Coordinates of C-alpha atoms in Angstrom, one line a residue:
X1 CA -85.2 -120.6 67.4
X2 CA -85.7 -124.3 66.4
X3 CA -89.4 -124.0 66.8
X4 CA -89.5 -120.9 64.6
X5 CA -87.3 -122.7 62.0
X6 CA -89.6 -125.8 61.9
X7 CA -92.7 -123.5 61.7
X8 CA -91.1 -121.7 58.6
X9 CA -90.4 -125.1 57.1
X10 CA -94.1 -126.0 57.3
X11 CA -95.1 -122.6 55.8
X12 CA -92.7 -123.2 52.9
X13 CA -94.1 -126.6 52.3
X14 CA -97.7 -125.2 52.3
X15 CA -96.7 -122.6 49.8
X16 CA -95.4 -125.3 47.5
X17 CA -98.4 -127.6 48.0
X18 CA -100.8 -124.7 47.3
X19 CA -99.1 -123.9 44.0
X20 CA -98.0 -120.4 45.1
X21 CA -94.7 -120.9 43.2
X22 CA -95.5 -120.0 39.6
X23 CA -91.9 -120.0 38.2
X24 CA -90.7 -123.3 39.5
X25 CA -88.5 -126.1 38.2
X26 CA -90.4 -129.3 39.3
X27 CA -87.7 -131.8 38.2
X28 CA -84.6 -132.2 36.1
X29 CA -83.6 -135.4 34.4
X30 CA -80.5 -136.5 32.6
X31 CA -80.9 -139.0 29.7
X32 CA -77.1 -138.6 29.1
X33 CA -75.0 -136.1 31.0
X34 CA -71.4 -136.2 32.1
X35 CA -70.8 -138.9 34.8
X36 CA -74.3 -139.3 36.0
X37 CA -76.0 -142.7 35.4
X38 CA -78.2 -142.5 32.3
X39 CA -81.8 -141.4 33.0
X40 CA -80.9 -139.9 36.5
X41 CA -83.6 -137.6 37.8
X42 CA -83.9 -135.1 40.6
X43 CA -87.4 -134.0 41.9
X44 CA -87.7 -130.6 43.6
X45 CA -90.5 -131.5 46.0
X46 CA -89.5 -128.7 48.4
X47 CA -88.4 -125.1 47.5
X48 CA -85.0 -125.7 49.2
X49 CA -83.0 -128.7 47.9
X50 CA -79.7 -130.1 49.1
X51 CA -77.3 -132.1 47.0
X52 CA -75.2 -134.3 49.3
X53 CA -72.3 -136.6 48.4
X54 CA -68.6 -137.0 48.3
X55 CA -66.3 -134.7 46.4
X56 CA -66.4 -135.5 42.6
X57 CA -69.8 -137.1 42.8
X58 CA -71.5 -134.7 40.3
X59 CA -73.1 -132.2 42.6
X60 CA -71.4 -129.1 41.1
X61 CA -72.1 -130.4 37.6
X62 CA -75.8 -130.7 38.6
X63 CA -75.8 -127.1 39.9
X64 CA -74.3 -125.9 36.7
X65 CA -76.9 -127.7 34.6
X66 CA -79.6 -125.9 36.7
X67 CA -77.8 -122.6 36.0
X68 CA -78.3 -123.4 32.3
X69 CA -82.0 -124.1 32.5
X70 CA -83.6 -120.5 32.4
X71 CA -83.7 -118.4 29.3
X72 CA -80.5 -116.5 28.6
X73 CA -78.3 -118.8 30.7
X74 CA -75.9 -121.4 29.3
X75 CA -74.1 -124.3 30.9
X76 CA -71.3 -123.5 28.5
X77 CA -70.3 -120.7 30.8
X78 CA -68.9 -123.3 33.2
X79 CA -68.5 -126.6 31.2
X80 CA -66.5 -126.3 28.0
X81 CA -64.3 -128.5 25.9
X82 CA -60.5 -128.1 25.7
X83 CA -57.7 -130.0 24.0
X84 CA -56.7 -131.4 27.4
X85 CA -60.3 -132.3 28.5
X86 CA -62.4 -132.7 25.3
X87 CA -66.1 -133.2 25.7
X88 CA -67.1 -136.3 23.7
X89 CA -70.5 -137.0 22.2
X90 CA -71.4 -140.6 21.3
X91 CA -73.7 -141.2 18.3
X92 CA -77.2 -140.1 19.2
X93 CA -76.4 -139.8 22.9
X94 CA -75.6 -136.1 23.2
X95 CA -75.0 -134.5 26.6
X96 CA -78.4 -133.1 27.5
X97 CA -80.8 -132.4 30.3
X98 CA -84.6 -132.1 30.5
X99 CA -86.5 -130.2 33.0
X100 CA -90.1 -129.7 33.8
X101 CA -91.7 -126.4 34.9
X102 CA -95.3 -125.5 35.5
X103 CA -97.2 -123.2 33.2
X104 CA -100.9 -122.6 33.7
X105 CA -101.2 -125.7 35.8
X106 CA -99.5 -128.1 33.5
X107 CA -95.8 -129.2 33.4
X108 CA -93.9 -128.2 30.3
X109 CA -90.8 -130.2 29.5
X110 CA -87.7 -128.4 28.0
X111 CA -84.7 -130.2 26.7
X112 CA -81.3 -128.5 26.4
X113 CA -78.7 -130.2 24.3
X114 CA -75.0 -129.5 23.6
X115 CA -74.6 -128.6 20.0
X116 CA -71.2 -128.1 18.4
X117 CA -70.9 -125.0 16.3
X118 CA -67.8 -123.8 14.5
X119 CA -67.6 -120.5 16.3
X120 CA -69.0 -121.9 19.6
X121 CA -68.1 -125.6 20.3
X122 CA -70.0 -125.3 23.7
X123 CA -73.3 -124.0 22.5
X124 CA -76.4 -125.3 24.4
X125 CA -79.8 -124.9 22.8
X126 CA -83.4 -126.0 23.4
X127 CA -84.3 -128.9 21.0
X128 CA -87.4 -130.5 19.7
X129 CA -88.9 -133.2 22.0
X130 CA -87.1 -136.5 21.7
X131 CA -89.3 -139.6 22.0
X132 CA -86.5 -142.0 23.0
X133 CA -86.1 -139.8 26.1
X134 CA -89.7 -140.2 27.0
X135 CA -90.9 -136.8 25.8
X136 CA -94.4 -137.5 24.6
X137 CA -95.4 -133.9 23.6
X138 CA -94.4 -132.8 20.1
X139 CA -94.3 -129.1 21.0
X140 CA -91.0 -127.4 21.7
X141 CA -91.6 -125.3 24.8
X142 CA -89.6 -122.1 25.7
X143 CA -87.2 -122.2 28.6
X144 CA -88.4 -121.0 31.9
X145 CA -87.8 -117.2 32.5
X146 CA -86.0 -116.8 35.9
X147 CA -83.1 -114.8 37.2
X148 CA -80.2 -116.9 38.5
X149 CA -77.9 -116.2 41.4
X150 CA -75.0 -118.7 41.3
X151 CA -72.3 -118.6 44.1
X152 CA -69.4 -121.1 44.4
X153 CA -68.0 -120.4 47.9
X154 CA -64.8 -122.4 47.2
X155 CA -63.9 -119.7 44.6
X156 CA -65.7 -116.7 46.0
X157 CA -62.6 -114.9 47.1
X158 CA -62.2 -111.3 48.2
X159 CA -60.0 -109.1 46.0
X160 CA -57.3 -109.0 48.7
X161 CA -57.2 -112.8 49.2
X162 CA -57.2 -113.4 45.4
X163 CA -54.2 -111.1 44.9
X164 CA -52.2 -112.0 48.0
X165 CA -52.6 -115.7 48.0
X166 CA -53.1 -116.7 44.4
X167 CA -51.9 -114.2 41.8
X168 CA -48.2 -114.1 40.7
X169 CA -46.6 -110.8 41.6
X170 CA -44.5 -108.8 39.2
X171 CA -44.0 -105.0 39.4
X172 CA -41.4 -102.5 38.2
X173 CA -42.3 -100.0 40.9
X174 CA -43.1 -102.1 44.0
X175 CA -40.7 -104.5 45.8
X176 CA -43.3 -106.8 47.3
X177 CA -46.9 -107.7 47.4
X178 CA -47.1 -105.8 50.7
X179 CA -45.7 -102.7 49.1
X180 CA -48.1 -103.0 46.2
X181 CA -51.1 -103.4 48.5
X182 CA -50.1 -100.5 50.7
X183 CA -50.0 -98.3 47.6
X184 CA -53.2 -99.4 45.9
X185 CA -55.3 -99.7 49.1
X186 CA -54.9 -95.9 49.3
X187 CA -56.7 -95.7 45.9
X188 CA -59.3 -98.2 47.3
X189 CA -59.8 -96.1 50.4
X190 CA -60.4 -93.1 48.2
X191 CA -63.1 -95.0 46.3
X192 CA -64.7 -96.1 49.6
X193 CA -64.5 -92.6 51.1
X194 CA -65.6 -90.5 48.1
X195 CA -67.5 -93.0 46.0
X196 CA -65.4 -91.9 43.0
X197 CA -64.6 -94.0 40.0
X198 CA -60.8 -94.4 40.1
X199 CA -58.9 -94.0 36.9
X200 CA -55.3 -94.8 37.6
X201 CA -53.3 -95.8 34.5
X202 CA -56.6 -97.1 33.0
X203 CA -60.1 -95.8 33.3
X204 CA -62.9 -97.2 35.4
X205 CA -60.8 -99.2 37.9
X206 CA -63.9 -99.8 40.1
X207 CA -67.7 -99.8 40.1
X208 CA -69.8 -97.5 42.3
X209 CA -69.7 -98.4 46.0
X210 CA -72.7 -100.3 47.3
X211 CA -73.8 -99.6 50.9
X212 CA -75.8 -102.4 52.4
X213 CA -79.2 -101.5 53.6
X214 CA -80.1 -101.6 57.3
X215 CA -82.0 -104.8 56.7
X216 CA -79.0 -106.4 55.0
X217 CA -76.6 -105.2 57.7
X218 CA -78.9 -106.6 60.4
X219 CA -79.0 -110.0 58.7
X220 CA -75.2 -110.2 58.3
X221 CA -74.9 -109.2 62.0
X222 CA -77.3 -111.9 63.1
X223 CA -75.6 -114.7 61.0
X224 CA -72.1 -113.8 62.2
X225 CA -73.2 -112.7 65.7
X226 CA -71.4 -109.4 65.4
X227 CA -72.9 -105.9 65.6
X228 CA -72.1 -104.0 62.4
X229 CA -73.1 -100.4 62.0
X230 CA -72.4 -100.3 58.3
X231 CA -71.1 -102.5 55.5
X232 CA -69.8 -101.3 52.1
X233 CA -68.9 -103.3 49.0
X234 CA -66.8 -102.3 46.0
X235 CA -65.9 -104.3 42.9
X236 CA -62.6 -103.2 41.4
X237 CA -59.4 -104.3 39.6
X238 CA -57.0 -102.2 41.6
X239 CA -55.3 -105.4 42.7
X240 CA -54.6 -106.5 39.1
X241 CA -57.7 -108.6 38.7
X242 CA -61.4 -107.9 39.2
X243 CA -62.6 -108.8 42.6
X244 CA -64.8 -107.7 45.6
X245 CA -63.6 -105.7 48.6
X246 CA -65.7 -105.0 51.7
X247 CA -65.4 -102.5 54.5
X248 CA -67.1 -103.2 57.8
X249 CA -67.8 -100.8 60.6
X250 CA -68.5 -101.8 64.2
X251 CA -68.8 -99.5 67.2
X252 CA -65.1 -99.5 68.0
X253 CA -63.4 -100.9 64.9
X254 CA -63.4 -100.5 61.1
X255 CA -61.8 -103.1 58.9
X256 CA -61.7 -104.4 55.3
X257 CA -61.7 -108.0 53.9
X258 CA -57.9 -108.0 54.5
X259 CA -58.7 -108.5 58.2
X260 CA -62.1 -110.1 57.9
X261 CA -62.4 -113.9 57.9
X262 CA -63.2 -115.5 54.5
X263 CA -66.6 -116.6 56.0
X264 CA -67.4 -113.0 56.8
X265 CA -66.7 -111.9 53.3
X266 CA -68.7 -114.7 51.8
X267 CA -71.8 -114.0 54.0
X268 CA -71.7 -110.3 53.1
X269 CA -71.7 -111.1 49.4
X270 CA -74.3 -113.8 49.8
X271 CA -76.7 -111.7 51.8
X272 CA -76.4 -108.7 49.4
X273 CA -77.0 -110.9 46.3
X274 CA -80.0 -112.6 47.9
X275 CA -81.5 -109.3 48.9
X276 CA -80.9 -107.9 45.4
X277 CA -82.4 -110.9 43.6
X278 CA -85.8 -110.4 42.0
X279 CA -88.8 -112.4 43.2
X280 CA -88.9 -116.1 42.2
X281 CA -85.1 -116.3 41.4
X282 CA -83.2 -119.5 41.2
X283 CA -80.5 -119.4 43.9
X284 CA -77.7 -121.9 43.4
X285 CA -75.1 -122.2 46.3
X286 CA -72.1 -124.4 46.1
X287 CA -70.8 -125.3 49.5
X288 CA -71.9 -122.2 51.4
X289 CA -70.6 -123.7 54.7
X290 CA -67.0 -123.0 53.6
X291 CA -65.2 -121.2 56.5
X292 CA -68.4 -120.8 58.5
X293 CA -68.9 -122.0 62.1
X294 CA -71.7 -124.4 62.7
X295 CA -73.8 -121.8 64.4
X296 CA -73.4 -119.4 61.5
X297 CA -74.4 -122.2 59.1
X298 CA -77.7 -122.8 61.0
X299 CA -78.5 -119.0 61.1
X300 CA -77.7 -118.8 57.4
X301 CA -80.3 -121.5 56.7
X302 CA -82.9 -119.7 58.8
X303 CA -82.3 -116.6 56.7
X304 CA -82.6 -118.5 53.4
X305 CA -85.9 -120.1 54.5
X306 CA -87.4 -116.8 55.4
X307 CA -86.3 -115.3 52.0
X308 CA -87.9 -118.2 50.2
X309 CA -91.2 -117.5 52.0
X310 CA -91.0 -113.8 51.3
X311 CA -89.8 -113.7 47.7
X312 CA -90.7 -117.3 46.5
X313 CA -87.1 -118.2 45.6
X314 CA -86.2 -121.7 44.6
X315 CA -82.9 -122.6 46.2
X316 CA -80.5 -125.6 45.5
X317 CA -77.5 -126.1 47.7
X318 CA -74.5 -128.4 47.3
X319 CA -73.1 -129.2 50.7
X320 CA -71.0 -131.4 52.9
X321 CA -72.4 -129.9 56.1
X322 CA -74.8 -131.7 58.5
X323 CA -75.7 -128.3 60.1
X324 CA -77.3 -127.0 56.9
X325 CA -79.6 -129.9 56.4
X326 CA -80.5 -130.7 60.0
X327 CA -84.3 -130.6 60.6
X328 CA -85.0 -130.3 56.9
X329 CA -87.7 -132.5 55.3
X330 CA -86.5 -135.8 53.7
X331 CA -87.8 -134.7 50.3
X332 CA -85.4 -131.8 50.3
X333 CA -82.3 -134.0 50.4
X334 CA -80.8 -135.7 47.3
X335 CA -77.9 -138.0 47.8
X336 CA -75.3 -138.6 45.2
X337 CA -73.4 -142.0 45.4
X338 CA -71.3 -144.1 43.1
X339 CA -72.2 -147.3 41.4
X340 CA -69.4 -149.8 42.0
X341 CA -70.0 -151.5 38.7
X342 CA -69.7 -148.6 36.3
X343 CA -68.3 -145.7 38.4
X344 CA -71.3 -143.6 37.4
X345 CA -73.1 -141.5 39.9
X346 CA -76.7 -142.2 41.0
X347 CA -79.2 -139.9 42.8
X348 CA -81.4 -140.9 45.7
X349 CA -84.3 -138.5 46.0
X350 CA -85.6 -139.2 49.5
X351 CA -83.2 -139.6 52.4
X352 CA -83.2 -138.1 55.9
X353 CA -80.3 -136.0 57.0
X354 CA -78.7 -138.8 59.1
X355 CA -78.9 -141.3 56.2
X356 CA -77.5 -138.7 53.8
X357 CA -74.3 -138.5 55.6
X358 CA -73.6 -142.2 55.2
X359 CA -72.0 -141.0 51.9
X360 CA -69.7 -138.6 53.8
X361 CA -68.9 -141.2 56.5
X362 CA -69.6 -138.9 59.4
X363 CA -73.3 -139.8 59.9
X364 CA -74.8 -140.3 63.4
X365 CA -76.8 -143.5 63.1
X366 CA -78.1 -145.8 65.9
X367 CA -74.8 -147.7 65.6
X368 CA -71.6 -146.7 67.1
X369 CA -69.1 -145.8 64.4
X370 CA -65.4 -146.7 64.5
X371 CA -63.2 -144.7 62.1
X372 CA -59.9 -146.1 60.9
X373 CA -57.2 -144.8 58.6
X374 CA -56.5 -147.8 56.4
X375 CA -58.3 -150.8 55.0
X376 CA -56.2 -153.4 56.8
X377 CA -57.2 -151.8 60.2
X378 CA -60.9 -151.9 59.1
X379 CA -60.7 -155.7 58.3
X380 CA -58.9 -156.4 61.5
X381 CA -61.4 -154.6 63.7
X382 CA -64.4 -156.0 61.7
X383 CA -63.2 -159.5 62.2
X384 CA -62.6 -158.9 65.9
X385 CA -66.1 -157.6 66.3
X386 CA -67.4 -160.7 64.3
X387 CA -65.5 -163.0 66.7
X388 CA -67.2 -161.3 69.7
X389 CA -70.7 -162.3 68.3
X390 CA -73.7 -160.9 66.6
X391 CA -74.8 -158.8 69.6
X392 CA -71.5 -156.9 69.3
X393 CA -71.9 -156.7 65.5
X394 CA -75.2 -155.0 66.0
X395 CA -73.6 -152.2 68.0
X396 CA -70.8 -151.2 65.6
X397 CA -70.0 -150.1 62.1
X398 CA -66.4 -149.7 61.0
X399 CA -65.4 -147.1 58.4
X400 CA -62.2 -146.5 56.6
X401 CA -61.4 -142.9 55.8
X402 CA -58.8 -142.7 53.0
X403 CA -57.5 -139.2 53.8
X404 CA -55.0 -140.4 56.5
X405 CA -54.6 -139.5 60.1
X406 CA -54.2 -135.7 59.6
X407 CA -57.5 -135.6 57.7
X408 CA -59.3 -137.6 60.4
X409 CA -57.9 -135.3 63.1
X410 CA -59.3 -132.3 61.2
X411 CA -62.7 -134.0 60.6
X412 CA -63.1 -134.4 64.4
X413 CA -63.8 -130.7 64.6
X414 CA -67.1 -131.5 62.8
X415 CA -67.7 -134.9 64.2
X416 CA -67.5 -133.7 67.8
X417 CA -70.4 -131.3 67.1
X418 CA -72.6 -134.2 65.8
X419 CA -72.2 -137.2 68.0
X420 CA -70.5 -138.8 71.0
X421 CA -70.9 -142.2 69.5
X422 CA -68.1 -141.9 66.8
X423 CA -64.7 -143.3 67.8
X424 CA -61.3 -143.3 66.1
X425 CA -58.9 -146.1 66.2
X426 CA -55.6 -145.0 64.8
X427 CA -52.6 -147.1 63.9
X428 CA -50.1 -147.4 66.7
X429 CA -47.5 -145.2 65.0
X430 CA -49.9 -142.2 65.4
X431 CA -49.6 -142.3 69.2
X432 CA -47.6 -139.2 70.1
X433 CA -48.2 -139.3 73.8
X434 CA -48.3 -142.2 76.2
X435 CA -51.6 -140.9 77.8
X436 CA -54.1 -138.5 76.2
X437 CA -54.1 -134.9 77.3
X438 CA -56.4 -134.6 80.4
X439 CA -57.3 -131.0 81.2
X440 CA -58.6 -132.1 84.6
X441 CA -55.0 -133.0 85.6
X442 CA -53.5 -129.8 84.4
X443 CA -53.1 -126.5 86.3
X444 CA -55.2 -123.6 85.0
X445 CA -52.2 -121.6 83.9
X446 CA -51.4 -124.3 81.4
X447 CA -54.7 -124.2 79.7
X448 CA -55.8 -120.5 79.9
X449 CA -55.2 -119.5 76.3
X450 CA -56.2 -121.0 73.0
X451 CA -52.5 -120.9 71.9
X452 CA -51.5 -123.2 74.8
X453 CA -54.4 -125.6 74.0
X454 CA -53.5 -125.7 70.3
X455 CA -50.0 -126.6 71.2
X456 CA -51.4 -129.4 73.4
X457 CA -53.5 -130.5 70.4
X458 CA -50.5 -130.6 68.1
X459 CA -48.5 -132.5 70.7
X460 CA -51.2 -135.2 70.7
X461 CA -52.2 -135.2 66.9
X462 CA -48.9 -134.2 65.3
X463 CA -50.7 -131.6 63.1
X464 CA -52.2 -128.2 63.2
X465 CA -56.0 -128.5 63.6
X466 CA -58.0 -125.6 62.4
X467 CA -61.2 -124.4 64.1
X468 CA -63.8 -122.3 62.2
X469 CA -64.9 -119.5 64.4
X470 CA -68.2 -117.6 64.4
X471 CA -67.1 -114.8 62.1
X472 CA -63.8 -113.3 61.2
X473 CA -61.9 -110.5 63.0
X474 CA -64.3 -110.0 65.8
X475 CA -63.2 -108.5 69.1
X476 CA -60.1 -110.3 70.4
X477 CA -61.8 -111.2 73.7
X478 CA -64.8 -113.0 72.0
X479 CA -62.6 -114.7 69.4
X480 CA -60.3 -116.0 72.1
X481 CA -63.2 -117.1 74.2
X482 CA -64.7 -119.1 71.4
X483 CA -61.4 -120.5 70.3
X484 CA -60.6 -121.6 73.8
X485 CA -64.0 -123.3 74.1
X486 CA -63.6 -125.3 70.9
X487 CA -60.1 -126.4 71.7
X488 CA -61.2 -127.6 75.1
X489 CA -64.1 -129.5 73.6
X490 CA -61.7 -131.1 71.0
X491 CA -59.3 -132.3 73.7
X492 CA -62.1 -133.7 75.8
X493 CA -63.5 -135.5 72.7
X494 CA -60.1 -136.8 71.9
X495 CA -59.6 -138.2 75.4
X496 CA -62.9 -140.0 75.3
X497 CA -63.1 -141.1 71.7
X498 CA -59.7 -141.7 70.2
X499 CA -57.7 -144.9 70.7
X500 CA -54.8 -146.8 69.1
X501 CA -54.0 -150.2 67.8
X502 CA -51.1 -152.1 69.3
X503 CA -47.8 -152.1 67.4
X504 CA -47.0 -149.5 64.7
X505 CA -49.2 -150.6 61.8
X506 CA -52.0 -153.3 61.5
X507 CA -49.8 -155.4 59.2
X508 CA -47.4 -155.8 62.2
X509 CA -50.2 -157.3 64.2
X510 CA -51.4 -159.9 61.6
X511 CA -48.1 -160.9 59.9
X512 CA -47.1 -164.4 60.8
X513 CA -44.0 -165.9 59.3
X514 CA -44.9 -169.5 60.0
X515 CA -48.4 -169.1 58.5
X516 CA -46.9 -167.3 55.5
X517 CA -44.4 -170.1 54.8
X518 CA -47.1 -172.8 55.2
X519 CA -49.5 -171.0 52.9
X520 CA -46.9 -170.3 50.2
X521 CA -45.8 -173.9 50.2
X522 CA -49.5 -174.9 49.8
X523 CA -50.2 -172.3 47.0
X524 CA -46.9 -172.1 45.2
X525 CA -44.5 -174.9 46.4
X526 CA -41.9 -173.8 43.8
X527 CA -41.5 -170.3 45.3
X528 CA -38.7 -169.4 47.7
X529 CA -40.0 -167.6 50.8
X530 CA -36.5 -166.1 51.5
X531 CA -36.9 -164.0 48.3
X532 CA -40.0 -162.3 49.8
X533 CA -38.2 -161.4 52.9
X534 CA -35.2 -160.0 51.0
X535 CA -37.3 -157.6 49.0
X536 CA -39.4 -156.4 52.0
X537 CA -38.4 -153.8 54.5
X538 CA -41.5 -154.0 56.7
X539 CA -44.6 -156.1 57.3
X540 CA -46.7 -154.2 54.9
X541 CA -44.3 -154.9 52.1
X542 CA -44.1 -158.5 53.3
X543 CA -47.8 -159.0 52.9
X544 CA -47.8 -157.2 49.5
X545 CA -44.9 -159.2 48.1
X546 CA -46.4 -162.4 49.5
X547 CA -49.6 -161.6 47.6
X548 CA -47.6 -161.1 44.4
X549 CA -45.8 -164.4 44.8
X550 CA -49.0 -166.3 45.5
X551 CA -51.4 -164.7 43.0
X552 CA -49.2 -163.1 40.4
X553 CA -50.7 -159.6 40.9
X554 CA -52.0 -157.3 43.6
X555 CA -55.7 -157.7 42.8
X556 CA -55.9 -160.4 45.6
X557 CA -54.3 -158.2 48.3
X558 CA -57.4 -157.7 50.3
X559 CA -58.1 -161.4 50.2
X560 CA -54.5 -162.0 51.4
X561 CA -55.1 -159.6 54.3
X562 CA -58.3 -161.5 55.2
X563 CA -56.4 -164.8 55.3
X564 CA -53.8 -163.4 57.7
X565 CA -56.4 -161.7 59.8
X566 CA -58.4 -164.9 60.1
X567 CA -55.2 -166.7 61.2
X568 CA -54.5 -164.0 63.8
X569 CA -58.1 -164.2 65.1
X570 CA -57.8 -168.0 65.6
X571 CA -54.5 -167.6 67.5
X572 CA -56.0 -165.2 70.0
X573 CA -52.6 -163.8 70.9
X574 CA -51.9 -160.9 73.2
X575 CA -52.6 -158.3 70.5
X576 CA -56.0 -159.9 69.8
X577 CA -56.8 -159.6 73.5
X578 CA -55.8 -155.9 73.4
X579 CA -58.1 -155.2 70.5
X580 CA -60.9 -157.3 72.0
X581 CA -60.7 -155.4 75.2
X582 CA -60.8 -152.1 73.3
X583 CA -64.0 -153.2 71.5
X584 CA -65.6 -154.2 74.8
X585 CA -64.6 -150.8 76.3
X586 CA -66.3 -149.0 73.4
X587 CA -69.5 -151.1 73.9
X588 CA -69.9 -149.6 77.3

């Protein structure tokens, strides 16, 4: 499968190099646009492009601007001003974007600018070339003519999920959401069974049923690794709001989206829309990996590549997933990162997939990675590694993940699929068990179901860890087998790769009363150390309040931590020896 995938990548590159793509956006640049750094630019050197970066780094905004490029489409459909979040324009620097597309061998540049109109404050229109933006041609070119398919998988909910989980329920005739759904699913079943347009209270409660073709059904089956005999889709508002329902038929079971996984529903919708798209469409996908198992993500990419070869689509994908971009050419990956000086986002146009995930802090580089849950722990471990010498420094990189211990425990479901050289060092207060769960020491009857293993995982992590399975409500046997396999893999990874600092929190390790008194006397001799102690209930507060007393504000807190860590390193106490031994263990 890998060899076929790489072969198709090469075919796709040849098609691009030989100018087979006639309706193609070559690049887009942003003289002034939202939170992107001025004059940012993305080049589309490969027909499939990935936008990679942390949440809030401008990826979705970029997808939406691409949506607004072709004729008949407007960014105002997604980005509009409100009283709460007004869109401000500054002097001549209007929000705008410029893109280049080929026409008869030459590249035409089109600029789209946000223009305020009384009846439409979010109107975007093509404008005359603007010289200060480097547009040398004086001719105003027409926008590219291309159909657009835009899918945001974080909001692509089934009709059932939308109603049951997000809509407020009120009804004079139904006691609960369940009663409401029981009644209206009868109407939905009638629409599926008869292909009628339902008119209950109001006319046209649904659109005609769509039956996926054999080719579409086969692709969905391949991606999800399930054998579907037929798949049907209906758009309707029987559940109060317009949404999509699906009905899936397998050899021994039929079910709707109410029992399908959200990943199943998303794949059905995606495959149908891609199959329905006209040739040379612009396909924009926002986080298509949502609720998809890693294997399904890889098979989805294989499908997209084949469709690009067949129908000459241009695809742009915003993603956090390493599985989607694995084995893709460097020129297809665009990395969004933040400038520390201005907070603006910059775009790197040529990064390989391992480098790209530096921005997501789960990359697999040549160095071993140590993940920690707070900044003090990062400084403590970095200084210990520094003390052990340059050879040790060359082995490790320490990263602080701000989401907390629960977030790291969940991220491990992805990290364990990528690398064995990523380790976690939690604060001591996260240690729930004296020894990690070791399946080799447990009798088979204590680990023969996924439920038992998930209870073991919770006893060790203190939280419910969610695994994304390959499809939704597949046969119970297959689902249980896969869930059992992932849970075992998680526990084995935890046993090998997760460790704890001594004491409850890293501030307990580095706090030194004598050192603090000495430093305070040196820095602020007029200050009373006893006041710091009175206002502090733990070592973290002691350090924070010490910083306030010494420097007058909290801006120097990290510097204060560094001072105490350096003092701790020089003492080489028993806790230092524990941390040093841990680092040496990870080296080997």
